[in-house]
PDB file of C-alpha atoms and ligand atoms in Angstrom:
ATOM      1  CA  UNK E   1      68.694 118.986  94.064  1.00 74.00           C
ATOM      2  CA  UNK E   2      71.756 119.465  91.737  1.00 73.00           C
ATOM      3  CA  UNK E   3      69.225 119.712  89.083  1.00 73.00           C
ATOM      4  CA  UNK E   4      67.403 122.119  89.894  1.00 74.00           C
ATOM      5  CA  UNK E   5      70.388 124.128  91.228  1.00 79.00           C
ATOM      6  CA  UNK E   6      72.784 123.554  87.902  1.00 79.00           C
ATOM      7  CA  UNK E   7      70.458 122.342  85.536  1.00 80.00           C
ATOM      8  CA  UNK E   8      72.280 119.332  84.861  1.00 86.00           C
ATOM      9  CA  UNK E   9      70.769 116.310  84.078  1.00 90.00           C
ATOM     10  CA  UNK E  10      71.090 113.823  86.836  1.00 90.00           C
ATOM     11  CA  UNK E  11      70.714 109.975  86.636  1.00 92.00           C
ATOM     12  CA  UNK E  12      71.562 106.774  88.110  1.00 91.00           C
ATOM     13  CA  UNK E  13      71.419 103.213  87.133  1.00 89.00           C
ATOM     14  CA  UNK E  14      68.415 102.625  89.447  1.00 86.00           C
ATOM     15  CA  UNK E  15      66.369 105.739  87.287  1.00 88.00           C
ATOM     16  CA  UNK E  16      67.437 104.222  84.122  1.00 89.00           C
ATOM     17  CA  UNK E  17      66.424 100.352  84.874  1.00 88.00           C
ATOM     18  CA  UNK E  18      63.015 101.478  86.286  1.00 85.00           C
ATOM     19  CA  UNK E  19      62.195 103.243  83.269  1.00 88.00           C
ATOM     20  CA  UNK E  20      63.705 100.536  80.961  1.00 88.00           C
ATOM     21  CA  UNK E  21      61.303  98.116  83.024  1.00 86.00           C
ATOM     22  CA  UNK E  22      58.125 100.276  82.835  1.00 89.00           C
ATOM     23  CA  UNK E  23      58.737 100.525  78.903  1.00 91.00           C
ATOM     24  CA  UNK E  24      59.801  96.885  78.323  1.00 90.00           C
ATOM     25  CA  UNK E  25      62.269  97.235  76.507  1.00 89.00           C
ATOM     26  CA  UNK E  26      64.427  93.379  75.984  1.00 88.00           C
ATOM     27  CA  UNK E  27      67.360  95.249  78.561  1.00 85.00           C
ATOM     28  CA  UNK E  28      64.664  96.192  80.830  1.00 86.00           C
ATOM     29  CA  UNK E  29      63.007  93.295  81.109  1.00 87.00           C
ATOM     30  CA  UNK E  30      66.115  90.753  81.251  1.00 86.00           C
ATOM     31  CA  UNK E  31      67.565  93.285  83.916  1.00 83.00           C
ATOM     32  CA  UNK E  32      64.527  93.086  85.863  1.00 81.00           C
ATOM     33  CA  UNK E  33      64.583  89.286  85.854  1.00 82.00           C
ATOM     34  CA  UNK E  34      67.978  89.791  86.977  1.00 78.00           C
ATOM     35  CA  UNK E  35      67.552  91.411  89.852  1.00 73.00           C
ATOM     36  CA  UNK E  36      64.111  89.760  90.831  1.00 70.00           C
ATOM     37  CA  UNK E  37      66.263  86.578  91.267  1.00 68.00           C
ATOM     38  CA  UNK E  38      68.616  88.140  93.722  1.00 61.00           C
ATOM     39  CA  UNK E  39      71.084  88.943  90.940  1.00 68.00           C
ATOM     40  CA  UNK E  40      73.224  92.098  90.552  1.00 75.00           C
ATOM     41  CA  UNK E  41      72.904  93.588  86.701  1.00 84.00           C
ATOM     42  CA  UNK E  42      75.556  92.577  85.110  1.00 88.00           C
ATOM     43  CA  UNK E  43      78.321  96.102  84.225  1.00 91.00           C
ATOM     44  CA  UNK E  44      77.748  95.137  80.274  1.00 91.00           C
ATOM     45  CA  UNK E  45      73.980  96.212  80.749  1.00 89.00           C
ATOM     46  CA  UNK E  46      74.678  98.993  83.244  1.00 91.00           C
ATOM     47  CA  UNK E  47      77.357 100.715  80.721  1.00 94.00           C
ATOM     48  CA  UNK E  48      75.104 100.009  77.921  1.00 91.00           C
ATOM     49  CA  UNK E  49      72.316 102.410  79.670  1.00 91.00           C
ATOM     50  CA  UNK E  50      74.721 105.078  80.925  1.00 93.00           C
ATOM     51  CA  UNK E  51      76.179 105.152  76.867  1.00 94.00           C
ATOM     52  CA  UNK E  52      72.722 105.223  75.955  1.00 91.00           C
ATOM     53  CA  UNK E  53      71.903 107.684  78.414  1.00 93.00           C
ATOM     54  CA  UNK E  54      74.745 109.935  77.363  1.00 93.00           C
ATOM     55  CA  UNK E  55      74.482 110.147  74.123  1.00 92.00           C
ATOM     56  CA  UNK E  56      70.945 111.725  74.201  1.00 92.00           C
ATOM     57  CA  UNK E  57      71.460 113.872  77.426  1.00 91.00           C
ATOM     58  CA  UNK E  58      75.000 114.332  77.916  1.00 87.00           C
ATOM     59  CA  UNK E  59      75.637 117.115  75.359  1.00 87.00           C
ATOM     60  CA  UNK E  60      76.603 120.262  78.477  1.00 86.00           C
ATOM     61  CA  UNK E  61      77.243 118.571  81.315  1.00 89.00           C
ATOM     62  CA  UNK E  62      75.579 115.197  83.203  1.00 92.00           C
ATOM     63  CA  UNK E  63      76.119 113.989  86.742  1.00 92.00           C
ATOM     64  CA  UNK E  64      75.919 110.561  87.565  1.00 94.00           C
ATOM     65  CA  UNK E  65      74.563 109.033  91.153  1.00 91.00           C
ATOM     66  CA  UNK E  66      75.556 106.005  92.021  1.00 90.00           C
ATOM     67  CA  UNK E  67      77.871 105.064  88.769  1.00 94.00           C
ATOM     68  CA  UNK E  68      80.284 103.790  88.314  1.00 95.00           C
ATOM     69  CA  UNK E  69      80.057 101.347  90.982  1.00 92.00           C
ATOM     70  CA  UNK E  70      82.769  98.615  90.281  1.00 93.00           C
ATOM     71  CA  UNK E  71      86.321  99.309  88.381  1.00 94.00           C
ATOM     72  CA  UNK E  72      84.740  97.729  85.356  1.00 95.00           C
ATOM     73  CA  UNK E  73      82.360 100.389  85.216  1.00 95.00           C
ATOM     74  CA  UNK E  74      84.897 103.163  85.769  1.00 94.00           C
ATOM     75  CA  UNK E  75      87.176 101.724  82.800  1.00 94.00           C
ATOM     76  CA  UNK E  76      84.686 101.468  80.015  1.00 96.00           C
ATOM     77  CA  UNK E  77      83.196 105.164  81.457  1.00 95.00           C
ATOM     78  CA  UNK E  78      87.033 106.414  80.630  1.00 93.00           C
ATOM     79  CA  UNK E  79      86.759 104.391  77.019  1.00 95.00           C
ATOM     80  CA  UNK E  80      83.431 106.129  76.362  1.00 96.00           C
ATOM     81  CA  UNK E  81      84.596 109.327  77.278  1.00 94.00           C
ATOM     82  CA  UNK E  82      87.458 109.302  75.422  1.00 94.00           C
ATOM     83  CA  UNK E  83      85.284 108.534  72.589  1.00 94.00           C
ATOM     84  CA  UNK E  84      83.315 111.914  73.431  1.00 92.00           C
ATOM     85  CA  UNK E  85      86.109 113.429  73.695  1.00 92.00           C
ATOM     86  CA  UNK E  86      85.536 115.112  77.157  1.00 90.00           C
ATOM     87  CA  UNK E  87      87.399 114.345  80.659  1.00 87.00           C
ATOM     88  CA  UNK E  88      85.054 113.471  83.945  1.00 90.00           C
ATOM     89  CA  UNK E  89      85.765 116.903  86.269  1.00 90.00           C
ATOM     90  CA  UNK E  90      84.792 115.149  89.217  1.00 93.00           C
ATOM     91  CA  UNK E  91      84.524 112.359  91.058  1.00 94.00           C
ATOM     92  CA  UNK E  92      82.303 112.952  94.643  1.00 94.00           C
ATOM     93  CA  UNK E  93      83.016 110.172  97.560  1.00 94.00           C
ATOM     94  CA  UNK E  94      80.453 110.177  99.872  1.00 93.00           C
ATOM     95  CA  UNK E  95      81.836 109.214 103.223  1.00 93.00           C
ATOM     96  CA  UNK E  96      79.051 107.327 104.766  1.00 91.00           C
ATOM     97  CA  UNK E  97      79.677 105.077 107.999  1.00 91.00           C
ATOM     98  CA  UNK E  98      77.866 101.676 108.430  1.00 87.00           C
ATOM     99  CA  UNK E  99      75.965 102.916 111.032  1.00 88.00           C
ATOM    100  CA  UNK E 100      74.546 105.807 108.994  1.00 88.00           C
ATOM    101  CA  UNK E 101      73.560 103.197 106.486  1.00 84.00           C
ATOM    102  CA  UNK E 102      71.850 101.624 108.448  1.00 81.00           C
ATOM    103  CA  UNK E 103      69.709 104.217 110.181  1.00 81.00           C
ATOM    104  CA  UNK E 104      68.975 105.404 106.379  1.00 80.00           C
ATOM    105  CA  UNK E 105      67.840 102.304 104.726  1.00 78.00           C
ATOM    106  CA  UNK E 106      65.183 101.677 107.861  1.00 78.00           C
ATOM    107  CA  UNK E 107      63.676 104.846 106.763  1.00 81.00           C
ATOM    108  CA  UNK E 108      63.824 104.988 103.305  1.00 82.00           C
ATOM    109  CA  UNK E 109      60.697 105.415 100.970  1.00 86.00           C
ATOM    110  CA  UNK E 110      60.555 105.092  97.441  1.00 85.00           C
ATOM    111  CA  UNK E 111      58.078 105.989  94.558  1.00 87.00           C
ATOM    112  CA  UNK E 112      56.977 102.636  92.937  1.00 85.00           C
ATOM    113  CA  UNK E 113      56.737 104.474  89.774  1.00 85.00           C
ATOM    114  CA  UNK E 114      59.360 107.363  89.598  1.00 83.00           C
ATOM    115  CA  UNK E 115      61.645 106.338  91.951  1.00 79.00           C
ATOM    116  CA  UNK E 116      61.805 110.111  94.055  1.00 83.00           C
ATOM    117  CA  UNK E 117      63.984 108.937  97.196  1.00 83.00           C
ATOM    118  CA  UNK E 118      62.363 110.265 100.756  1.00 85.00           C
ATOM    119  CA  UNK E 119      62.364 109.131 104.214  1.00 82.00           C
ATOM    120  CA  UNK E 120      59.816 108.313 106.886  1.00 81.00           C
ATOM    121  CA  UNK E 121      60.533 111.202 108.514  1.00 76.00           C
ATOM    122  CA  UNK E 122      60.307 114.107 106.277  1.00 75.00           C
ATOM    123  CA  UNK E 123      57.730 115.982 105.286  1.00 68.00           C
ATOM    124  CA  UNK E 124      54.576 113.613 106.883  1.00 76.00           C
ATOM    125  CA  UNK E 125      55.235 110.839 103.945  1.00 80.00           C
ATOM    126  CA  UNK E 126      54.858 108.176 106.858  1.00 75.00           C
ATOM    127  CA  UNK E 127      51.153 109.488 107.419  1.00 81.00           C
ATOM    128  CA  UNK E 128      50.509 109.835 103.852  1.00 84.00           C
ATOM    129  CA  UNK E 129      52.480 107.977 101.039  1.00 88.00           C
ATOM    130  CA  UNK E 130      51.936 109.497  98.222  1.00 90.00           C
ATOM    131  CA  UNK E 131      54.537 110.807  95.720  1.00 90.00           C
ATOM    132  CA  UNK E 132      54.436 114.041  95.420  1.00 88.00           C
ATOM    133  CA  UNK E 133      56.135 114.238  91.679  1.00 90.00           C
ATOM    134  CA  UNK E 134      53.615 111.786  90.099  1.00 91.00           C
ATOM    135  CA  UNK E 135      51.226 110.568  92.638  1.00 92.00           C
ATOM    136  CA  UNK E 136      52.722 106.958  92.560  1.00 91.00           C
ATOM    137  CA  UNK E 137      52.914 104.659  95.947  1.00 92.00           C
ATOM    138  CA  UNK E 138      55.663 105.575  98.294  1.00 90.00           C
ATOM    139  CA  UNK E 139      57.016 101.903  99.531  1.00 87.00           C
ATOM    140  CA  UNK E 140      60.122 100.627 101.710  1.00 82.00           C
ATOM    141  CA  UNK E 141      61.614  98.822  99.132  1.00 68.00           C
ATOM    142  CA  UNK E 142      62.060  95.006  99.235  1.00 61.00           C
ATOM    143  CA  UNK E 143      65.787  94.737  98.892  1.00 58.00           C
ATOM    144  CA  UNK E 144      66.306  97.210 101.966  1.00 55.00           C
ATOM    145  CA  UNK E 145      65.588  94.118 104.082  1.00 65.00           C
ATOM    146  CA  UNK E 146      68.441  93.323 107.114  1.00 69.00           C
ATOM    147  CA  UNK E 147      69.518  90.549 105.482  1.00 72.00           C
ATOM    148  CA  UNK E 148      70.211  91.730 101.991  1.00 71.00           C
ATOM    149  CA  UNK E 149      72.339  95.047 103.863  1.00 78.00           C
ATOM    150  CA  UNK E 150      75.467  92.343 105.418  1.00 80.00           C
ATOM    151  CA  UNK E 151      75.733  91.321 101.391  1.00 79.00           C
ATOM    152  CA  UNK E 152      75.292  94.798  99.916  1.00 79.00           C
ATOM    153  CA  UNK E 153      78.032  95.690 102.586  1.00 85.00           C
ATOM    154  CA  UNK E 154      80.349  93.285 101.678  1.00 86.00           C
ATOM    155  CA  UNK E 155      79.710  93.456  98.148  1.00 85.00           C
ATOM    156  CA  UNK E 156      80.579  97.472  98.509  1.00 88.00           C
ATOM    157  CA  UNK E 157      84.005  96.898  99.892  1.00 90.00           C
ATOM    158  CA  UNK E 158      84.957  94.461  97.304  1.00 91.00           C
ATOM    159  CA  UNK E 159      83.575  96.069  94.083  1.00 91.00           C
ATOM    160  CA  UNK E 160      82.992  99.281  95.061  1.00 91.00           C
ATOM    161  CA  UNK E 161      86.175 100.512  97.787  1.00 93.00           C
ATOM    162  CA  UNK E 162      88.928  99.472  94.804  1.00 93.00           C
ATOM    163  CA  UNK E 163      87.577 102.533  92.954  1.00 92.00           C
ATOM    164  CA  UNK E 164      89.260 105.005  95.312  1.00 91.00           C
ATOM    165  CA  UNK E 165      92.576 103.852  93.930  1.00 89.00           C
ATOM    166  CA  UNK E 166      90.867 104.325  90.066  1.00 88.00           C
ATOM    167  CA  UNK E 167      90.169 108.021  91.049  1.00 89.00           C
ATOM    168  CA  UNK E 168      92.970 108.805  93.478  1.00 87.00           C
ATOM    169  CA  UNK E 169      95.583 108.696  90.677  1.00 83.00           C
ATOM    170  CA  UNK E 170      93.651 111.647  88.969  1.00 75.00           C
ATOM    171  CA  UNK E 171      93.017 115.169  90.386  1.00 74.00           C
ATOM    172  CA  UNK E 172      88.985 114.218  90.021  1.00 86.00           C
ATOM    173  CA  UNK E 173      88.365 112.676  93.284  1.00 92.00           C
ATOM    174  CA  UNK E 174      86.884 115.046  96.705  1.00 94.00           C
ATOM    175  CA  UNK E 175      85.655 113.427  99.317  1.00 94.00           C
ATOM    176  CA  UNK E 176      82.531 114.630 100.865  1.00 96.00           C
ATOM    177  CA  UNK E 177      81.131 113.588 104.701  1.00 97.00           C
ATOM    178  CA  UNK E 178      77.980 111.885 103.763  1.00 94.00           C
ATOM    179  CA  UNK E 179      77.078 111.535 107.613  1.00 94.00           C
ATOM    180  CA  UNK E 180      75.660 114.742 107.858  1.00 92.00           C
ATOM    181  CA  UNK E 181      72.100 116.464 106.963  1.00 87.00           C
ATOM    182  CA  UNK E 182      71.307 116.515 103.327  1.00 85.00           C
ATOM    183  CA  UNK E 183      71.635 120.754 102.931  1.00 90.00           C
ATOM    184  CA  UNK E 184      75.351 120.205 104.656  1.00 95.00           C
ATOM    185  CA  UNK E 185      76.021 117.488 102.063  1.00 94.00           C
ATOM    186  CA  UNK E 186      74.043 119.181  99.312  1.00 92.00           C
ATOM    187  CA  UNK E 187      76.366 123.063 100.243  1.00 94.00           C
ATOM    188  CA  UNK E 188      79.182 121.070 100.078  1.00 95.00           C
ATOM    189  CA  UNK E 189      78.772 119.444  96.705  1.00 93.00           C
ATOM    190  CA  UNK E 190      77.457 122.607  95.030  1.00 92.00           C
ATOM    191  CA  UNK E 191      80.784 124.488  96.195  1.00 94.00           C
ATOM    192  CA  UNK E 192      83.054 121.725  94.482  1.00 93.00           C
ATOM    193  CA  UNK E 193      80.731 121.487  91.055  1.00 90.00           C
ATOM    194  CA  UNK E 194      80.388 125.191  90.766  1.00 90.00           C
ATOM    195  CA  UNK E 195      84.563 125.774  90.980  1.00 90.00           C
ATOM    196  CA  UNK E 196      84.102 123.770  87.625  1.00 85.00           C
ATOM    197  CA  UNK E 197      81.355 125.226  85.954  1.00 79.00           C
ATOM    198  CA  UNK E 198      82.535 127.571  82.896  1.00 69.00           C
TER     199      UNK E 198
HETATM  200 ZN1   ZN N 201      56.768 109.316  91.816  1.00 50.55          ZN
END
């Protein structure tokens, strides 16, 4: 959605491993080992692909989803930009309770080969699984099982709740109510990138 409303490029470490993976490159494949084992990528590999990333589409503007994701992350981010000389405008916390977690993940569908994000419920993809971008299998992914949700839970308030702090001390951070309809969200996040846009 931002994309096609700002024309920035979007990405997030998910997007960038998949396609890693599919080409097989050595980061791709050891990352996909990584994670087929229950393992979280290591933030060495993840920053690697966001630098990567940025350096060949980051020249007017990039958003990232999902990243940084640990302090780590967020430090070597600020070392990199520094080195580009450019400042991050904005930092978006999405507000999401457990319980809306929850409810999401249960419905979730994802392309197998592009990795477009939908949900059982919209548009008829539960009666027909197809992605509509490439054609590739719309699945529930493995690691939304129950189980795995109590770890990814816990792992987000160790690793991931500390970054408030990182982004508190700067002017960057809003805070956005994720528990609503995407359009709310999506009117919401528009109005806070567009104060910013030149
Ligand atoms: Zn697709």
């Amino acid at each position: 959605m931002i994309t096609r409303h700002f024309a920035f490029p979007v990405t997030s470490p998910g997007t960038i491993l998949r396609r890693e993976r599919d080409l097989g490159t050595p980061l791709g494949v050891e990352a996909d080992e990584t994670s087929k084992h229950g393992g979280l990528v290591s933030d060495d590999i993840i920053v690697r692909l966001i630098e990567d990333w940025l350096s060949l589409h980051g020249q007017n503007g990039f958003v990232f989803d999902g990243f940084p994701r640990t302090v780590k992350q967020a430090e070597r981010l600020n070392e990199i930009l520094q080195k580009r000389g450019t400042a991050l405008d904005l930092a978006i916390w999405l507000e999401v309770s457990e319980e809306t977690v929850r409810d999401r993940i249960a419905s979730r569908l994802q392309c197998r080969r592009c990795g477009f994000t939908t949900s059982l419920t919209s548009a008829g993809f539960a009666d027909r699984p197809i992605c509509p971008y490439c054609d590739g299998p719309l699945i529930r992914r493995d690691d939304d099982a129950a189980e795995v949700l109590q770890t990814r839970l816990a792992e987000f308030k160790a690793k991931t709740e500390p970054l408030l702090s990182v982004y508190e001390k700067d002017a960057a951070l809003h805070r956005v109510d994720g528990n609503r309809g995407r359009e709310a969200v999506f009117t919401d996040i528009a109005a806070l990138i567009e104060e910013r846009v030149p």
